[in-house]
PDB file of N, CA and C in Angstrom:
ATOM      1  N   MET Z   1       0.847  -1.185   0.000  1.00 42.00           N
ATOM      2  CA  MET Z   1       0.000   0.000   0.000  1.00 42.00           C
ATOM      3  C   MET Z   1       0.884   1.237   0.000  1.00 42.00           C
ATOM      4  N   LYS Z   2       0.548   2.205  -0.821  1.00 46.00           N
ATOM      5  CA  LYS Z   2       1.287   3.467  -0.870  1.00 46.00           C
ATOM      6  C   LYS Z   2       1.013   4.263   0.405  1.00 46.00           C
ATOM      7  N   PRO Z   3       2.001   4.961   0.934  1.00 48.00           N
ATOM      8  CA  PRO Z   3       1.808   5.725   2.169  1.00 48.00           C
ATOM      9  C   PRO Z   3       0.716   6.782   2.065  1.00 48.00           C
ATOM     10  N   ASN Z   4       0.532   7.382   0.900  1.00 60.00           N
ATOM     11  CA  ASN Z   4      -0.455   8.446   0.753  1.00 60.00           C
ATOM     12  C   ASN Z   4      -1.828   7.935   0.346  1.00 60.00           C
ATOM     13  N   LYS Z   5      -1.989   6.631   0.209  1.00 69.00           N
ATOM     14  CA  LYS Z   5      -3.273   6.068  -0.206  1.00 69.00           C
ATOM     15  C   LYS Z   5      -4.314   6.328   0.872  1.00 69.00           C
ATOM     16  N   THR Z   6      -5.448   6.833   0.446  1.00 75.00           N
ATOM     17  CA  THR Z   6      -6.537   7.105   1.369  1.00 75.00           C
ATOM     18  C   THR Z   6      -7.268   5.806   1.655  1.00 75.00           C
ATOM     19  N   THR Z   7      -7.453   5.502   2.929  1.00 74.00           N
ATOM     20  CA  THR Z   7      -8.161   4.285   3.319  1.00 74.00           C
ATOM     21  C   THR Z   7      -9.248   4.626   4.323  1.00 74.00           C
ATOM     22  N   THR Z   8     -10.131   3.657   4.524  1.00 70.00           N
ATOM     23  CA  THR Z   8     -11.183   3.818   5.519  1.00 70.00           C
ATOM     24  C   THR Z   8     -10.581   4.121   6.884  1.00 70.00           C
ATOM     25  N   ASP Z   9      -9.487   3.425   7.222  1.00 77.00           N
ATOM     26  CA  ASP Z   9      -8.859   3.625   8.530  1.00 77.00           C
ATOM     27  C   ASP Z   9      -8.313   5.039   8.691  1.00 77.00           C
ATOM     28  N   ASN Z  10      -7.592   5.545   7.689  1.00 78.00           N
ATOM     29  CA  ASN Z  10      -6.988   6.857   7.901  1.00 78.00           C
ATOM     30  C   ASN Z  10      -7.979   8.003   7.725  1.00 78.00           C
ATOM     31  N   LEU Z  11      -9.193   7.704   7.255  1.00 84.00           N
ATOM     32  CA  LEU Z  11     -10.251   8.726   7.239  1.00 84.00           C
ATOM     33  C   LEU Z  11     -11.151   8.600   8.467  1.00 84.00           C
ATOM     34  N   ASN Z  12     -10.915   7.565   9.254  1.00 81.00           N
ATOM     35  CA  ASN Z  12     -11.681   7.349  10.482  1.00 81.00           C
ATOM     36  C   ASN Z  12     -13.186   7.241  10.194  1.00 81.00           C
ATOM     37  N   ILE Z  13     -13.551   6.419   9.205  1.00 82.00           N
ATOM     38  CA  ILE Z  13     -14.972   6.263   8.882  1.00 82.00           C
ATOM     39  C   ILE Z  13     -15.453   4.827   9.051  1.00 82.00           C
ATOM     40  N   ASN Z  14     -14.692   4.010   9.730  1.00 77.00           N
ATOM     41  CA  ASN Z  14     -15.112   2.631   9.964  1.00 77.00           C
ATOM     42  C   ASN Z  14     -16.391   2.584  10.779  1.00 77.00           C
ATOM     43  N   GLY Z  15     -17.470   2.143  10.160  1.00 74.00           N
ATOM     44  CA  GLY Z  15     -18.712   1.904  10.880  1.00 74.00           C
ATOM     45  C   GLY Z  15     -19.520   3.122  11.264  1.00 74.00           C
ATOM     46  N   ASN Z  16     -19.045   4.318  10.999  1.00 84.00           N
ATOM     47  CA  ASN Z  16     -19.793   5.496  11.434  1.00 84.00           C
ATOM     48  C   ASN Z  16     -19.984   6.510  10.311  1.00 84.00           C
ATOM     49  N   TRP Z  17     -20.005   6.045   9.063  1.00 89.00           N
ATOM     50  CA  TRP Z  17     -20.100   6.982   7.955  1.00 89.00           C
ATOM     51  C   TRP Z  17     -21.378   7.801   7.997  1.00 89.00           C
ATOM     52  N   HIS Z  18     -22.512   7.203   8.355  1.00 91.00           N
ATOM     53  CA  HIS Z  18     -23.773   7.948   8.363  1.00 91.00           C
ATOM     54  C   HIS Z  18     -23.703   9.131   9.331  1.00 91.00           C
ATOM     55  N   GLN Z  19     -23.094   8.937  10.483  1.00 93.00           N
ATOM     56  CA  GLN Z  19     -22.952  10.032  11.447  1.00 93.00           C
ATOM     57  C   GLN Z  19     -22.017  11.113  10.903  1.00 93.00           C
ATOM     58  N   LYS Z  20     -20.894  10.695  10.344  1.00 93.00           N
ATOM     59  CA  LYS Z  20     -19.952  11.663   9.772  1.00 93.00           C
ATOM     60  C   LYS Z  20     -20.597  12.429   8.628  1.00 93.00           C
ATOM     61  N   ARG Z  21     -21.320  11.718   7.763  1.00 95.00           N
ATOM     62  CA  ARG Z  21     -21.983  12.361   6.622  1.00 95.00           C
ATOM     63  C   ARG Z  21     -22.941  13.442   7.114  1.00 95.00           C
ATOM     64  N   ASP Z  22     -23.724  13.126   8.137  1.00 96.00           N
ATOM     65  CA  ASP Z  22     -24.671  14.107   8.674  1.00 96.00           C
ATOM     66  C   ASP Z  22     -23.950  15.323   9.249  1.00 96.00           C
ATOM     67  N   ARG Z  23     -22.840  15.102   9.953  1.00 96.00           N
ATOM     68  CA  ARG Z  23     -22.073  16.229  10.509  1.00 96.00           C
ATOM     69  C   ARG Z  23     -21.449  17.068   9.399  1.00 96.00           C
ATOM     70  N   LEU Z  24     -20.961  16.412   8.348  1.00 97.00           N
ATOM     71  CA  LEU Z  24     -20.395  17.149   7.212  1.00 97.00           C
ATOM     72  C   LEU Z  24     -21.453  18.016   6.543  1.00 97.00           C
ATOM     73  N   LYS Z  25     -22.661  17.479   6.371  1.00 97.00           N
ATOM     74  CA  LYS Z  25     -23.739  18.242   5.739  1.00 97.00           C
ATOM     75  C   LYS Z  25     -24.133  19.437   6.597  1.00 97.00           C
ATOM     76  N   GLN Z  26     -24.112  19.273   7.925  1.00 97.00           N
ATOM     77  CA  GLN Z  26     -24.444  20.384   8.816  1.00 97.00           C
ATOM     78  C   GLN Z  26     -23.370  21.463   8.766  1.00 97.00           C
ATOM     79  N   LYS Z  27     -22.118  21.037   8.771  1.00 97.00           N
ATOM     80  CA  LYS Z  27     -21.011  21.989   8.824  1.00 97.00           C
ATOM     81  C   LYS Z  27     -20.751  22.659   7.471  1.00 97.00           C
ATOM     82  N   PHE Z  28     -20.965  21.920   6.389  1.00 98.00           N
ATOM     83  CA  PHE Z  28     -20.687  22.417   5.035  1.00 98.00           C
ATOM     84  C   PHE Z  28     -21.939  22.229   4.191  1.00 98.00           C
ATOM     85  N   SER Z  29     -22.835  23.187   4.245  1.00 97.00           N
ATOM     86  CA  SER Z  29     -24.138  23.051   3.583  1.00 97.00           C
ATOM     87  C   SER Z  29     -24.026  22.958   2.065  1.00 97.00           C
ATOM     88  N   VAL Z  30     -22.888  23.329   1.508  1.00 98.00           N
ATOM     89  CA  VAL Z  30     -22.689  23.251   0.063  1.00 98.00           C
ATOM     90  C   VAL Z  30     -22.524  21.799  -0.409  1.00 98.00           C
ATOM     91  N   LEU Z  31     -22.179  20.884   0.492  1.00 98.00           N
ATOM     92  CA  LEU Z  31     -22.002  19.482   0.118  1.00 98.00           C
ATOM     93  C   LEU Z  31     -23.354  18.833  -0.155  1.00 98.00           C
ATOM     94  N   THR Z  32     -23.427  18.099  -1.255  1.00 97.00           N
ATOM     95  CA  THR Z  32     -24.669  17.437  -1.650  1.00 97.00           C
ATOM     96  C   THR Z  32     -24.635  15.965  -1.250  1.00 97.00           C
ATOM     97  N   ASP Z  33     -25.787  15.310  -1.363  1.00 96.00           N
ATOM     98  CA  ASP Z  33     -25.843  13.870  -1.112  1.00 96.00           C
ATOM     99  C   ASP Z  33     -24.907  13.125  -2.061  1.00 96.00           C
ATOM    100  N   ASP Z  34     -24.840  13.572  -3.308  1.00 97.00           N
ATOM    101  CA  ASP Z  34     -23.934  12.935  -4.271  1.00 97.00           C
ATOM    102  C   ASP Z  34     -22.474  13.118  -3.858  1.00 97.00           C
ATOM    103  N   ASP Z  35     -22.131  14.304  -3.363  1.00 97.00           N
ATOM    104  CA  ASP Z  35     -20.760  14.542  -2.900  1.00 97.00           C
ATOM    105  C   ASP Z  35     -20.394  13.579  -1.780  1.00 97.00           C
ATOM    106  N   LEU Z  36     -21.366  13.267  -0.945  1.00 97.00           N
ATOM    107  CA  LEU Z  36     -21.115  12.481   0.256  1.00 97.00           C
ATOM    108  C   LEU Z  36     -21.484  11.014   0.107  1.00 97.00           C
ATOM    109  N   SER Z  37     -21.800  10.587  -1.107  1.00 95.00           N
ATOM    110  CA  SER Z  37     -22.085   9.164  -1.292  1.00 95.00           C
ATOM    111  C   SER Z  37     -20.775   8.402  -1.118  1.00 95.00           C
ATOM    112  N   TYR Z  38     -20.843   7.264  -0.440  1.00 92.00           N
ATOM    113  CA  TYR Z  38     -19.635   6.522  -0.115  1.00 92.00           C
ATOM    114  C   TYR Z  38     -19.925   5.034  -0.089  1.00 92.00           C
ATOM    115  N   ALA Z  39     -19.044   4.280  -0.677  1.00 90.00           N
ATOM    116  CA  ALA Z  39     -19.056   2.824  -0.579  1.00 90.00           C
ATOM    117  C   ALA Z  39     -17.634   2.393  -0.242  1.00 90.00           C
ATOM    118  N   GLU Z  40     -17.515   1.340   0.532  1.00 87.00           N
ATOM    119  CA  GLU Z  40     -16.198   0.864   0.934  1.00 87.00           C
ATOM    120  C   GLU Z  40     -15.317   0.663  -0.298  1.00 87.00           C
ATOM    121  N   GLY Z  41     -14.095   1.131  -0.205  1.00 89.00           N
ATOM    122  CA  GLY Z  41     -13.160   1.035  -1.311  1.00 89.00           C
ATOM    123  C   GLY Z  41     -13.151   2.265  -2.209  1.00 89.00           C
ATOM    124  N   GLU Z  42     -14.043   3.208  -1.970  1.00 92.00           N
ATOM    125  CA  GLU Z  42     -14.131   4.415  -2.805  1.00 92.00           C
ATOM    126  C   GLU Z  42     -13.693   5.666  -2.048  1.00 92.00           C
ATOM    127  N   GLU Z  43     -12.726   5.495  -1.166  1.00 92.00           N
ATOM    128  CA  GLU Z  43     -12.262   6.607  -0.348  1.00 92.00           C
ATOM    129  C   GLU Z  43     -11.657   7.727  -1.193  1.00 92.00           C
ATOM    130  N   GLU Z  44     -10.863   7.355  -2.200  1.00 94.00           N
ATOM    131  CA  GLU Z  44     -10.225   8.363  -3.055  1.00 94.00           C
ATOM    132  C   GLU Z  44     -11.273   9.218  -3.764  1.00 94.00           C
ATOM    133  N   GLU Z  45     -12.331   8.580  -4.248  1.00 96.00           N
ATOM    134  CA  GLU Z  45     -13.388   9.309  -4.946  1.00 96.00           C
ATOM    135  C   GLU Z  45     -14.109  10.264  -3.999  1.00 96.00           C
ATOM    136  N   LEU Z  46     -14.391   9.798  -2.788  1.00 96.00           N
ATOM    137  CA  LEU Z  46     -15.048  10.632  -1.780  1.00 96.00           C
ATOM    138  C   LEU Z  46     -14.211  11.871  -1.482  1.00 96.00           C
ATOM    139  N   VAL Z  47     -12.937  11.671  -1.225  1.00 96.00           N
ATOM    140  CA  VAL Z  47     -12.043  12.795  -0.934  1.00 96.00           C
ATOM    141  C   VAL Z  47     -12.005  13.755  -2.120  1.00 96.00           C
ATOM    142  N   GLY Z  48     -11.940  13.227  -3.323  1.00 97.00           N
ATOM    143  CA  GLY Z  48     -11.901  14.070  -4.519  1.00 97.00           C
ATOM    144  C   GLY Z  48     -13.143  14.926  -4.678  1.00 97.00           C
ATOM    145  N   ARG Z  49     -14.314  14.348  -4.412  1.00 98.00           N
ATOM    146  CA  ARG Z  49     -15.561  15.125  -4.530  1.00 98.00           C
ATOM    147  C   ARG Z  49     -15.613  16.236  -3.489  1.00 98.00           C
ATOM    148  N   ILE Z  50     -15.224  15.925  -2.263  1.00 97.00           N
ATOM    149  CA  ILE Z  50     -15.240  16.939  -1.203  1.00 97.00           C
ATOM    150  C   ILE Z  50     -14.194  18.015  -1.490  1.00 97.00           C
ATOM    151  N   GLN Z  51     -13.032  17.597  -1.944  1.00 98.00           N
ATOM    152  CA  GLN Z  51     -11.975  18.544  -2.311  1.00 98.00           C
ATOM    153  C   GLN Z  51     -12.475  19.514  -3.371  1.00 98.00           C
ATOM    154  N   GLN Z  52     -13.104  18.986  -4.390  1.00 98.00           N
ATOM    155  CA  GLN Z  52     -13.578  19.831  -5.486  1.00 98.00           C
ATOM    156  C   GLN Z  52     -14.703  20.757  -5.030  1.00 98.00           C
ATOM    157  N   ARG Z  53     -15.674  20.227  -4.304  1.00 98.00           N
ATOM    158  CA  ARG Z  53     -16.829  21.034  -3.896  1.00 98.00           C
ATOM    159  C   ARG Z  53     -16.411  22.157  -2.950  1.00 98.00           C
ATOM    160  N   LEU Z  54     -15.488  21.864  -2.019  1.00 98.00           N
ATOM    161  CA  LEU Z  54     -15.067  22.871  -1.041  1.00 98.00           C
ATOM    162  C   LEU Z  54     -13.886  23.709  -1.536  1.00 98.00           C
ATOM    163  N   ASN Z  55     -13.325  23.319  -2.684  1.00 98.00           N
ATOM    164  CA  ASN Z  55     -12.195  24.042  -3.262  1.00 98.00           C
ATOM    165  C   ASN Z  55     -11.032  24.140  -2.271  1.00 98.00           C
ATOM    166  N   VAL Z  56     -10.640  22.981  -1.752  1.00 98.00           N
ATOM    167  CA  VAL Z  56      -9.540  22.899  -0.794  1.00 98.00           C
ATOM    168  C   VAL Z  56      -8.529  21.866  -1.294  1.00 98.00           C
ATOM    169  N   PRO Z  57      -7.290  21.943  -0.807  1.00 98.00           N
ATOM    170  CA  PRO Z  57      -6.312  20.912  -1.167  1.00 98.00           C
ATOM    171  C   PRO Z  57      -6.758  19.533  -0.660  1.00 98.00           C
ATOM    172  N   ARG Z  58      -6.261  18.507  -1.311  1.00 96.00           N
ATOM    173  CA  ARG Z  58      -6.623  17.129  -0.970  1.00 96.00           C
ATOM    174  C   ARG Z  58      -6.375  16.830   0.520  1.00 96.00           C
ATOM    175  N   GLU Z  59      -5.241  17.269   1.041  1.00 96.00           N
ATOM    176  CA  GLU Z  59      -4.905  17.000   2.438  1.00 96.00           C
ATOM    177  C   GLU Z  59      -5.935  17.623   3.383  1.00 96.00           C
ATOM    178  N   ILE Z  60      -6.432  18.797   3.044  1.00 97.00           N
ATOM    179  CA  ILE Z  60      -7.443  19.462   3.871  1.00 97.00           C
ATOM    180  C   ILE Z  60      -8.755  18.691   3.801  1.00 97.00           C
ATOM    181  N   ALA Z  61      -9.132  18.232   2.614  1.00 97.00           N
ATOM    182  CA  ALA Z  61     -10.358  17.435   2.477  1.00 97.00           C
ATOM    183  C   ALA Z  61     -10.264  16.176   3.332  1.00 97.00           C
ATOM    184  N   GLN Z  62      -9.106  15.532   3.336  1.00 94.00           N
ATOM    185  CA  GLN Z  62      -8.922  14.339   4.162  1.00 94.00           C
ATOM    186  C   GLN Z  62      -9.057  14.676   5.648  1.00 94.00           C
ATOM    187  N   LYS Z  63      -8.467  15.777   6.072  1.00 95.00           N
ATOM    188  CA  LYS Z  63      -8.561  16.181   7.479  1.00 95.00           C
ATOM    189  C   LYS Z  63      -9.994  16.515   7.867  1.00 95.00           C
ATOM    190  N   ILE Z  64     -10.716  17.164   6.975  1.00 96.00           N
ATOM    191  CA  ILE Z  64     -12.115  17.493   7.256  1.00 96.00           C
ATOM    192  C   ILE Z  64     -12.897  16.213   7.509  1.00 96.00           C
ATOM    193  N   ILE Z  65     -12.731  15.228   6.641  1.00 94.00           N
ATOM    194  CA  ILE Z  65     -13.441  13.953   6.811  1.00 94.00           C
ATOM    195  C   ILE Z  65     -12.999  13.271   8.097  1.00 94.00           C
ATOM    196  N   ARG Z  66     -11.709  13.260   8.344  1.00 92.00           N
ATOM    197  CA  ARG Z  66     -11.159  12.547   9.492  1.00 92.00           C
ATOM    198  C   ARG Z  66     -11.636  13.138  10.819  1.00 92.00           C
ATOM    199  N   TYR Z  67     -11.713  14.453  10.906  1.00 92.00           N
ATOM    200  CA  TYR Z  67     -11.924  15.083  12.212  1.00 92.00           C
ATOM    201  C   TYR Z  67     -13.306  15.664  12.437  1.00 92.00           C
ATOM    202  N   VAL Z  68     -14.203  15.559  11.481  1.00 90.00           N
ATOM    203  CA  VAL Z  68     -15.543  16.110  11.700  1.00 90.00           C
ATOM    204  C   VAL Z  68     -16.311  15.223  12.667  1.00 90.00           C
TER     205      VAL Z  68
END
């Protein structure tokens, strides 16, 4: 595995995605349901959609997901 590869573990979304998704929608009202759609193994796509919608660097998008 590449060190920079985004995984479920390093985004801290194991088992609690619905709660995180709801908090993200509350904190960032610009995020849509499509932006926040997630299936296991699609972490890179999720980060990319959030990065694009919020217009932030990839690392910031990852931190937002991880710490919300």
